[in-house]
Amino acid sequence: MTSTDRHILDLSRRGLLCGATAAAALAAILPARSRQVIAQPLFRAYPFTQGVASGDPLPDGVVIWTRLAPEPLAGGGMPRSAVEIQWEIAADPAMRQIVQTGTALARPELGHSVHVEVTGLEPGHAYHYRFRAGRVASPIGHTRTAPALDAMPAALRYISAGCQNFEAGHFTAWRHIAEEADIDFVSHYGDYIYEHAARALSPTVVRQHNSDEIYTIDDYRNRYAHYRSDPDLQAAHAAHAFLMSFDDHEVDNNWAGIHSEEDGSPRFPHAVPPEIFALRKQIAFQVWYESMPVRRAQLPRGADITAWRALRWGRLADIAVLDTRSYRDDQPCGDINGPPCPAVANPAAQILGPAQESWLFDRLANTPSTWKILAQQVPIMRRDFGTTSLSISMDKWDAYPAARTRLLNHIHDRSVKNVSVLTGDVHQAWAGTIHLDPDDTKSPALASEFVATSISSNGDGSETLPTTERVLSRNPHIAFFNNRRGYTLHEATPARTTATFRGLDYVTRPGAARMDKGVFVVEAGDARVKKG
Ligand code: FE
Ligand code: CA
């Protein structure tokens, strides 16, 4: 067998066309100058099964993304070659007024994903985009660029969402997000996938994961592909630009810095050594990068990734996307929910790590923008779940009080105004005011915090819990709690921000309507969260 024959067989076993047309196709798919690049692929199955996405808007450009995966749940089904993809940006939804085109390579090293960092666009503009591979066109996506740095837009409308356990419910909330009008971007705080094995169907497991727990690069790719095959999630990505972050489940539940959840604590006596956990992180971050509309600056290096970054919405808002997982200390006290053990008092506690912390502090003190939005993962505000004495979750800022105090002292000492914190992770909606002393509502109010509930994780939920009345009375800085699924719609103007908590009464069946569960406002210059 010649090497050319072997190549044809290789293609036929994967997603590309062969048979009668293979000889004719060969000339096109194997240009003489390079056998590594396929310029005119012929697909046996539709390759744009993952849809399209855009993200990280700048005033002059945005990232547009797709991935060729004719067999999405079987490693993608592409040959071991790079494949040319054409991209187009248009001013109109019918793609008639093309403003830019280009070519990108979908490389096998990156699971045949492409991340095009488009430049040369107009600030504050809506655009439409699409990809072509061979004769096949992708769905059309819609995106927006950021306003000019010196502009003062009348409003910024954005969504905060995350925690989308595929097994726990339908992605109805993503369908509602796709249909929200005039959205500048969607901030996704993480838990885009869950890493655990498929569970047996039950009233709370309404659809199943594709595989056992994920460890290999193909495992992670197939898991992302399984989630991304959901039409509601695809619709949301096609409709809006995203600011992607990650939380724990993109790697493994409640990991912390170099530590796996299996950290040798009493609940997990068989520790996964950090050097072994680093191998899993390396795979998980590579596939996160492959799957997300993010810039080359977020390409992982070994087990490390720089996901913290910022963008400006003119002089109206400065958005810092934070990574509260990669640089934190291991959760103290064995990562329980309970009374703080002595380790909580560690005066050197880290949740952002020194480099990210000093970058954030510098940005907060010096940005010219009115609103400082911290797009991050775990609650900063005090949440005391005790009955007679303090009880906290060790996975949140509550368990790293020295790190929280450094942040709050910086905001206070530098008179940083209008800090608006976006949070997720806890699968419930919360709104509250963060005070200089988290236990004293008479101390200065420094920031507002809005915790988005989950898209689907934890299932249908309820309006409140048996503990809600007690928790609210023990935490007077908290203005709102709701235990339904959904997302938060935010609108910032120069005068105020408004947070609307959209909720769904069920996710275990498709088709729930969206309802507003609470509306809260923060006036510029006054960090206190008030009922809207
Ligand atoms: Fe989650
Ligand atoms: Ca989480």
Coordinates of C-alpha atoms and ligand atoms in Angstrom, one line a residue:
M1 CA 0.0 0.0 0.0
T2 CA 1.4 3.4 -0.9
S3 CA 1.2 6.2 1.5
T4 CA -1.4 7.9 -0.7
D5 CA -3.7 4.8 -0.4
R6 CA -3.3 4.8 3.3
H7 CA -4.3 8.4 3.4
I8 CA -7.6 7.7 1.5
L9 CA -8.4 4.8 3.9
D10 CA -7.6 7.1 6.9
L11 CA -10.0 9.7 5.6
S12 CA -12.7 7.1 4.9
R13 CA -12.5 5.8 8.4
R14 CA -13.0 9.3 9.7
G15 CA -15.6 11.8 8.6
L16 CA -14.4 12.7 5.1
L17 CA -15.9 11.5 1.8
C18 CA -14.4 8.6 -0.1
G19 CA -15.5 5.9 -2.6
A20 CA -16.2 6.8 -6.2
T21 CA -15.2 10.4 -5.9
A22 CA -12.2 9.8 -3.8
A23 CA -9.7 9.8 -6.6
A24 CA -11.1 13.1 -7.9
A25 CA -11.3 14.5 -4.4
L26 CA -7.7 13.6 -3.7
A27 CA -6.2 16.2 -5.9
A28 CA -8.2 18.8 -4.1
I29 CA -7.7 17.6 -0.6
L30 CA -4.0 17.0 -0.9
P31 CA -2.4 20.0 -2.5
A32 CA 1.0 19.2 -4.0
R33 CA 2.8 21.8 -1.8
S34 CA 1.7 20.2 1.4
R35 CA 0.2 17.0 2.4
Q36 CA -0.5 18.2 5.9
V37 CA -3.1 20.8 4.9
I38 CA -6.5 19.9 3.4
A39 CA -7.8 22.9 1.5
Q40 CA -11.0 21.5 0.1
P41 CA -12.3 18.9 2.4
L42 CA -15.3 16.8 1.4
F43 CA -17.4 15.7 4.4
R44 CA -19.5 12.6 4.7
A45 CA -21.3 14.1 7.7
Y46 CA -22.1 17.7 8.6
P47 CA -18.9 19.1 10.3
F48 CA -20.3 22.1 12.1
T49 CA -22.0 20.0 14.8
Q50 CA -20.7 22.3 17.5
G51 CA -22.2 25.5 16.1
V52 CA -20.4 28.8 16.2
A53 CA -19.4 31.2 19.0
S54 CA -17.8 34.6 19.6
G55 CA -16.2 36.2 22.5
D56 CA -13.8 38.7 24.2
P57 CA -14.9 41.8 22.3
L58 CA -12.5 44.7 21.9
P59 CA -13.4 48.1 20.3
D60 CA -11.8 46.9 17.0
G61 CA -12.6 43.2 17.0
V62 CA -13.8 40.0 18.5
V63 CA -12.9 36.3 18.6
I64 CA -15.0 34.0 16.3
W65 CA -14.9 30.3 16.9
T66 CA -16.0 27.0 15.5
R67 CA -14.8 23.4 15.5
L68 CA -15.0 20.7 12.8
A69 CA -16.4 17.6 14.3
P70 CA -18.5 15.4 12.0
E71 CA -18.4 12.7 14.7
P72 CA -18.7 14.9 17.8
L73 CA -19.0 12.1 20.4
A74 CA -16.1 10.0 18.9
G75 CA -13.1 12.3 19.1
G76 CA -14.4 14.6 16.3
G77 CA -14.0 12.2 13.3
M78 CA -11.5 14.3 11.5
P79 CA -8.3 13.1 9.7
R80 CA -4.9 13.7 11.2
S81 CA -4.4 16.8 9.0
A82 CA -5.0 20.5 9.3
V83 CA -8.0 21.7 7.3
E84 CA -8.6 25.1 5.8
I85 CA -11.6 27.1 7.0
Q86 CA -12.9 30.3 5.4
W87 CA -14.5 32.9 7.6
E88 CA -16.7 35.9 6.7
I89 CA -17.9 38.9 8.7
A90 CA -21.0 40.8 7.5
A91 CA -22.9 43.8 8.5
D92 CA -26.3 42.1 7.8
P93 CA -27.9 38.9 9.0
A94 CA -28.2 37.6 5.4
M95 CA -24.4 37.8 5.0
R96 CA -24.7 40.0 1.9
Q97 CA -22.7 43.0 3.0
I98 CA -19.4 41.2 3.7
V99 CA -16.9 43.5 5.5
Q100 CA -14.1 41.0 6.0
T101 CA -13.1 37.5 5.0
G102 CA -10.1 35.3 5.7
T103 CA -8.7 31.8 6.0
A104 CA -7.8 29.9 9.2
L105 CA -6.4 26.4 9.8
A106 CA -8.3 23.9 11.9
R107 CA -5.4 22.0 13.4
P108 CA -5.5 18.4 14.7
E109 CA -3.4 19.5 17.7
L110 CA -6.4 21.7 18.8
G111 CA -9.2 19.2 18.0
H112 CA -9.8 21.0 14.7
S113 CA -11.1 24.1 16.5
V114 CA -10.4 27.6 15.1
H115 CA -10.1 30.9 17.0
V116 CA -10.0 33.8 14.7
E117 CA -9.1 37.1 16.4
V118 CA -10.8 39.4 14.0
T119 CA -9.4 43.0 13.9
G120 CA -10.3 46.1 11.9
L121 CA -14.0 46.3 12.9
E122 CA -15.9 49.3 14.0
P123 CA -16.4 50.0 17.7
G124 CA -19.8 49.4 19.2
H125 CA -21.1 47.6 16.2
A126 CA -23.2 44.4 15.6
Y127 CA -21.8 41.9 13.1
H128 CA -22.7 38.5 11.7
Y129 CA -20.2 35.8 10.9
R130 CA -20.0 32.4 9.4
F131 CA -17.5 29.7 8.4
R132 CA -17.0 27.5 5.4
A133 CA -15.1 24.2 5.1
G134 CA -15.1 22.9 1.5
R135 CA -18.6 23.4 0.3
V136 CA -20.3 23.3 3.7
A137 CA -21.3 26.5 5.5
S138 CA -21.7 26.8 9.3
P139 CA -24.7 28.4 11.0
I140 CA -24.6 32.2 11.1
G141 CA -23.6 33.9 14.4
H142 CA -24.2 37.4 15.8
T143 CA -21.7 39.3 17.8
R144 CA -20.8 42.8 18.9
T145 CA -17.6 44.8 19.3
A146 CA -17.0 46.9 22.4
P147 CA -17.4 50.7 22.3
A148 CA -14.4 53.0 21.8
L149 CA -12.4 53.3 24.9
D150 CA -13.3 57.0 25.3
A151 CA -17.0 56.5 24.6
M152 CA -19.7 56.7 27.3
P153 CA -22.4 54.3 26.1
A154 CA -25.9 55.0 27.4
A155 CA -26.1 51.4 28.7
L156 CA -24.4 48.1 29.0
R157 CA -26.7 45.1 29.0
Y158 CA -25.2 41.7 29.9
I159 CA -26.0 38.3 31.3
S160 CA -24.3 36.3 34.0
A161 CA -24.8 32.5 33.8
G162 CA -23.1 29.2 34.4
C163 CA -23.4 25.8 36.1
Q164 CA -25.0 23.7 33.4
N165 CA -25.1 20.1 34.6
F166 CA -26.4 18.3 31.5
E167 CA -27.9 15.4 33.5
A168 CA -29.8 17.6 36.0
G169 CA -32.0 19.5 33.5
H170 CA -32.7 20.9 30.1
F171 CA -30.9 24.1 28.9
T172 CA -34.2 26.0 28.6
A173 CA -32.5 29.0 30.3
W174 CA -30.0 29.1 27.4
R175 CA -32.9 29.3 24.9
H176 CA -34.3 32.3 26.9
I177 CA -30.8 33.9 26.9
A178 CA -30.6 33.4 23.1
E179 CA -33.9 35.3 22.8
E180 CA -32.9 38.2 25.1
A181 CA -32.7 41.4 23.0
D182 CA -29.8 44.0 22.9
I183 CA -27.3 41.9 24.9
D184 CA -23.7 43.1 24.7
F185 CA -22.2 39.9 26.1
V186 CA -22.8 36.9 28.3
S187 CA -20.4 36.4 31.2
H188 CA -20.1 32.6 31.8
Y189 CA -18.5 32.1 35.2
G190 CA -17.9 28.3 34.7
D191 CA -19.1 24.8 35.3
Y192 CA -19.6 24.7 31.5
I193 CA -19.3 20.9 31.8
Y194 CA -19.4 18.5 34.7
E195 CA -16.8 15.8 34.7
H196 CA -18.6 13.0 36.4
A197 CA -19.7 9.6 35.0
A198 CA -23.1 9.1 33.4
R199 CA -25.6 8.4 36.2
A200 CA -28.8 6.2 36.0
L201 CA -31.8 8.0 34.8
S202 CA -34.1 9.1 37.6
P203 CA -36.4 12.0 38.5
T204 CA -33.3 14.1 39.1
V205 CA -31.2 12.7 36.2
V206 CA -33.3 13.5 33.2
R207 CA -30.7 12.9 30.5
Q208 CA -27.3 11.2 30.7
H209 CA -23.7 12.1 30.2
N210 CA -22.0 10.4 27.3
S211 CA -19.3 8.5 29.2
D212 CA -17.6 7.5 32.4
E213 CA -15.7 10.1 34.4
I214 CA -13.4 12.1 32.0
Y215 CA -9.6 11.8 32.1
T216 CA -8.2 11.6 28.6
I217 CA -8.1 14.3 26.0
D218 CA -10.7 12.4 23.9
D219 CA -12.9 12.1 27.1
Y220 CA -12.8 15.9 27.6
R221 CA -13.4 16.6 23.9
N222 CA -16.3 14.3 23.7
R223 CA -17.8 15.7 26.9
Y224 CA -17.6 19.3 25.6
A225 CA -19.0 18.1 22.3
H226 CA -21.9 16.4 24.1
Y227 CA -22.8 19.6 25.9
R228 CA -22.2 21.8 22.9
S229 CA -24.5 19.6 20.8
D230 CA -27.4 21.0 22.8
P231 CA -29.5 23.2 20.5
D232 CA -30.4 25.7 23.2
L233 CA -26.7 26.2 24.2
Q234 CA -25.7 26.5 20.6
A235 CA -28.4 29.1 20.0
A236 CA -27.1 31.3 22.9
H237 CA -23.6 31.1 21.5
A238 CA -24.8 32.0 18.1
A239 CA -26.8 35.0 19.4
H240 CA -24.3 36.7 21.7
A241 CA -20.6 37.2 22.4
F242 CA -19.4 35.4 25.5
L243 CA -16.8 36.2 28.2
M244 CA -15.7 32.7 29.2
S245 CA -14.3 31.7 32.5
F246 CA -14.1 28.4 34.3
D247 CA -14.8 27.1 37.8
D248 CA -14.1 23.7 39.2
H249 CA -16.0 21.2 37.1
E250 CA -14.1 22.0 33.9
V251 CA -11.3 20.1 35.6
D252 CA -12.6 18.2 38.7
N253 CA -15.0 19.1 41.6
N254 CA -13.6 21.6 44.1
W255 CA -10.0 21.5 42.9
A256 CA -7.8 24.3 44.4
G257 CA -4.6 25.5 42.8
I258 CA -2.3 22.5 42.6
H259 CA -4.6 20.4 44.7
S260 CA -7.2 17.8 43.5
E261 CA -10.3 17.5 45.6
E262 CA -8.7 14.2 46.6
D263 CA -6.3 16.0 48.8
G264 CA -5.6 13.5 51.6
S265 CA -8.1 15.2 53.9
P266 CA -10.4 12.9 56.0
R267 CA -13.0 12.7 53.3
F268 CA -10.4 11.8 50.7
P269 CA -7.7 9.8 52.4
H270 CA -6.2 8.7 49.0
A271 CA -4.6 11.9 47.8
V272 CA -4.0 12.5 44.1
P273 CA -0.4 13.9 44.1
P274 CA -0.1 17.5 42.6
E275 CA 2.2 16.3 39.9
I276 CA -0.4 13.7 38.8
F277 CA -3.3 16.2 39.1
A278 CA -1.2 18.6 36.9
L279 CA -1.5 16.1 34.0
R280 CA -5.3 16.2 34.3
K281 CA -5.3 20.0 34.5
Q282 CA -3.2 20.2 31.3
I283 CA -5.7 18.1 29.4
A284 CA -8.7 19.9 30.9
F285 CA -7.4 23.4 30.1
Q286 CA -6.3 22.4 26.5
V287 CA -9.9 21.2 25.8
W288 CA -11.4 24.2 27.5
Y289 CA -9.3 26.4 25.2
E290 CA -10.2 24.4 22.2
S291 CA -13.9 24.7 23.0
M292 CA -14.2 28.4 23.9
P293 CA -14.1 31.7 21.9
V294 CA -11.1 33.0 23.7
R295 CA -7.8 34.7 22.6
R296 CA -4.4 33.1 22.1
A297 CA -3.4 34.7 25.4
Q298 CA -5.5 32.0 27.1
L299 CA -3.7 29.1 25.4
P300 CA -2.5 26.9 28.3
R301 CA 1.2 26.3 28.9
G302 CA 1.6 22.9 30.4
A303 CA -0.8 22.7 33.4
D304 CA -1.1 26.5 33.7
I305 CA -3.5 28.9 32.0
T306 CA -3.9 32.6 32.3
A307 CA -7.6 33.0 32.2
W308 CA -7.8 36.3 34.1
R309 CA -8.0 39.2 31.8
A310 CA -10.1 42.4 31.4
L311 CA -12.0 44.4 28.9
R312 CA -13.5 47.9 28.8
W313 CA -17.0 49.0 27.8
G314 CA -15.8 52.5 27.1
R315 CA -15.9 54.8 30.2
L316 CA -19.0 53.0 31.4
A317 CA -17.6 49.7 32.6
D318 CA -14.4 47.8 33.2
I319 CA -14.9 44.1 33.4
A320 CA -12.2 42.0 35.1
V321 CA -12.6 38.2 34.4
L322 CA -11.1 36.5 37.4
D323 CA -9.8 33.0 38.0
T324 CA -10.5 32.0 41.7
R325 CA -9.4 28.4 41.2
S326 CA -5.9 28.2 39.8
Y327 CA -3.9 30.2 42.4
R328 CA -5.9 29.6 45.6
D329 CA -4.7 27.7 48.7
D330 CA -6.3 24.3 49.3
Q331 CA -9.7 24.7 51.0
P332 CA -9.1 24.9 54.8
C333 CA -10.7 22.5 57.3
G334 CA -11.1 19.6 54.9
D335 CA -13.4 21.6 52.5
I336 CA -16.5 21.1 54.7
N337 CA -19.5 23.3 55.4
G338 CA -19.2 24.1 59.0
P339 CA -17.5 26.1 61.7
P340 CA -14.2 27.7 60.8
C341 CA -11.2 25.8 62.1
P342 CA -7.9 27.6 63.0
A343 CA -6.6 27.4 59.4
V344 CA -9.3 29.8 58.2
A345 CA -7.3 32.5 60.1
N346 CA -4.2 32.1 57.9
P347 CA -3.1 35.7 57.5
A348 CA -1.4 34.9 54.1
A349 CA -4.5 33.2 52.6
Q350 CA -4.7 33.3 48.8
I351 CA -7.7 32.9 46.5
L352 CA -6.5 35.0 43.5
G353 CA -2.8 34.5 44.1
P354 CA -0.3 37.4 44.3
A355 CA 0.1 38.2 40.6
Q356 CA -3.7 38.3 39.8
E357 CA -4.4 40.1 43.0
S358 CA -1.9 43.0 42.3
W359 CA -3.1 43.2 38.7
L360 CA -6.7 43.5 39.9
F361 CA -5.9 46.1 42.6
D362 CA -4.0 48.2 40.0
R363 CA -6.9 48.0 37.6
L364 CA -9.6 48.8 40.3
A365 CA -7.6 51.9 41.4
N366 CA -6.8 53.2 37.9
T367 CA -9.6 52.4 35.5
P368 CA -11.4 55.5 34.1
S369 CA -14.6 53.5 33.8
T370 CA -17.6 54.1 36.1
W371 CA -18.5 50.5 37.0
K372 CA -15.9 48.0 38.0
I373 CA -17.4 44.5 37.3
L374 CA -15.6 41.5 38.8
A375 CA -16.7 38.5 36.8
Q376 CA -15.7 35.7 39.1
Q377 CA -16.8 32.3 40.6
V378 CA -17.4 31.9 44.3
P379 CA -19.3 34.2 46.7
I380 CA -17.3 37.0 48.3
M381 CA -20.1 38.1 50.8
R382 CA -20.4 36.5 54.2
R383 CA -22.9 33.6 54.1
D384 CA -23.4 32.4 57.7
F385 CA -25.4 29.2 57.6
G386 CA -25.2 28.6 61.4
T387 CA -27.9 28.4 64.0
T388 CA -26.2 29.7 67.1
S389 CA -22.6 30.1 65.8
L390 CA -20.8 30.8 62.5
S391 CA -20.9 28.1 59.9
I392 CA -19.4 28.7 56.4
S393 CA -18.6 26.9 53.2
M394 CA -14.9 26.4 53.0
D395 CA -14.8 26.6 49.1
K396 CA -15.8 30.3 49.1
W397 CA -14.1 33.7 50.0
D398 CA -15.6 33.2 53.5
A399 CA -12.9 30.6 54.1
Y400 CA -10.1 32.9 52.9
P401 CA -10.9 36.0 55.0
A402 CA -7.4 37.4 54.8
A403 CA -7.6 37.5 51.0
R404 CA -11.1 39.1 51.2
T405 CA -9.8 41.7 53.7
R406 CA -7.0 42.7 51.4
L407 CA -9.5 43.2 48.6
L408 CA -11.9 45.2 50.7
N409 CA -9.2 47.3 52.4
H410 CA -7.9 48.2 48.9
I411 CA -11.4 49.2 47.7
H412 CA -11.9 51.3 50.9
D413 CA -8.4 52.8 51.1
R414 CA -8.3 53.8 47.4
S415 CA -11.9 55.0 47.4
V416 CA -12.8 52.7 44.5
K417 CA -16.4 53.3 43.7
N418 CA -19.1 51.2 42.0
V419 CA -17.7 47.7 42.4
S420 CA -20.2 45.2 41.1
V421 CA -19.4 41.5 41.8
L422 CA -20.7 38.7 39.6
T423 CA -20.7 35.3 41.1
G424 CA -22.0 31.7 40.6
D425 CA -21.0 28.2 41.7
V426 CA -23.7 27.8 44.4
H427 CA -26.7 27.0 42.2
Q428 CA -28.9 29.6 43.8
A429 CA -29.5 33.3 43.2
W430 CA -28.4 35.7 45.9
A431 CA -28.0 39.5 46.0
G432 CA -26.2 41.3 48.8
T433 CA -24.1 44.2 49.9
I434 CA -20.4 43.6 50.8
H435 CA -19.3 45.7 53.7
L436 CA -15.8 46.6 54.9
D437 CA -16.5 44.3 57.9
P438 CA -18.5 41.4 56.3
D439 CA -20.2 40.9 59.7
D440 CA -21.1 44.5 60.4
T441 CA -23.7 46.2 58.2
K442 CA -22.9 49.5 59.9
S443 CA -19.4 49.4 58.4
P444 CA -18.9 51.1 55.0
A445 CA -20.8 49.5 52.0
L446 CA -18.1 48.8 49.4
A447 CA -19.5 46.6 46.7
S448 CA -22.6 44.9 45.5
E449 CA -22.7 41.2 44.7
F450 CA -25.1 39.3 42.4
V451 CA -24.9 35.5 42.4
A452 CA -26.4 34.0 39.3
T453 CA -28.3 30.8 39.9
S454 CA -27.5 27.7 37.7
I455 CA -28.7 27.0 34.2
S456 CA -29.7 23.5 35.2
S457 CA -27.5 22.2 38.1
N458 CA -29.5 20.9 41.1
G459 CA -32.7 20.4 39.0
D460 CA -36.1 22.1 39.4
G461 CA -35.3 23.6 42.9
S462 CA -37.8 25.7 44.8
E463 CA -38.5 29.3 45.6
T464 CA -37.0 29.1 49.1
L465 CA -35.5 26.4 51.4
P466 CA -36.5 25.5 55.0
T467 CA -33.4 27.4 56.1
T468 CA -33.9 30.5 54.1
E469 CA -35.6 32.6 56.8
R470 CA -32.9 31.8 59.3
V471 CA -30.1 32.4 56.8
L472 CA -31.5 35.8 55.8
S473 CA -32.0 36.9 59.4
R474 CA -28.4 35.9 60.3
N475 CA -27.0 37.8 57.2
P476 CA -28.7 41.2 57.1
H477 CA -26.6 42.4 54.2
I478 CA -28.3 39.8 52.0
A479 CA -31.2 41.2 50.1
F480 CA -32.4 38.2 48.0
F481 CA -32.3 34.5 47.8
N482 CA -34.0 32.2 45.3
N483 CA -33.5 28.5 44.6
R484 CA -34.8 28.2 41.0
R485 CA -32.7 27.8 37.9
G486 CA -32.0 30.6 35.4
Y487 CA -29.6 33.5 35.0
T488 CA -29.2 37.2 35.8
L489 CA -29.8 40.1 33.3
H490 CA -27.8 43.2 34.2
E491 CA -28.1 46.7 32.8
A492 CA -25.6 49.3 33.8
T493 CA -26.0 53.0 33.0
P494 CA -23.9 55.9 34.2
A495 CA -26.5 56.4 37.0
R496 CA -27.3 52.9 38.2
T497 CA -27.1 49.2 37.6
T498 CA -30.2 47.0 37.6
A499 CA -30.0 43.2 38.1
T500 CA -33.0 41.1 37.1
F501 CA -33.1 37.6 38.3
R502 CA -34.7 35.5 35.6
G503 CA -36.0 32.1 36.9
L504 CA -37.6 29.0 35.5
D505 CA -40.0 26.9 37.6
Y506 CA -38.7 23.6 36.1
V507 CA -35.8 22.2 34.1
T508 CA -36.5 18.5 34.4
R509 CA -38.9 18.9 31.5
P510 CA -38.3 21.2 28.5
G511 CA -40.2 24.4 27.8
A512 CA -40.4 26.3 31.0
A513 CA -41.4 30.0 30.7
R514 CA -39.0 32.6 32.3
M515 CA -40.2 34.7 35.2
D516 CA -38.6 37.5 37.1
K517 CA -37.9 36.4 40.6
G518 CA -36.4 39.6 41.8
V519 CA -35.1 43.0 40.6
F520 CA -32.4 44.9 42.4
V521 CA -30.8 48.3 41.8
V522 CA -27.5 49.9 42.9
E523 CA -27.2 53.7 42.5
A524 CA -23.8 55.0 41.3
G525 CA -21.8 56.1 44.3
D526 CA -23.8 54.0 46.8
A527 CA -22.9 50.3 46.9
R528 CA -26.0 49.2 48.8
V529 CA -28.2 46.7 46.9
K530 CA -31.8 47.9 47.0
K531 CA -35.1 46.3 45.8
G532 CA -35.9 47.6 42.4
Ligands
FE1 FE -21.8 24.2 39.5
CA2 CA -18.6 25.1 40.9

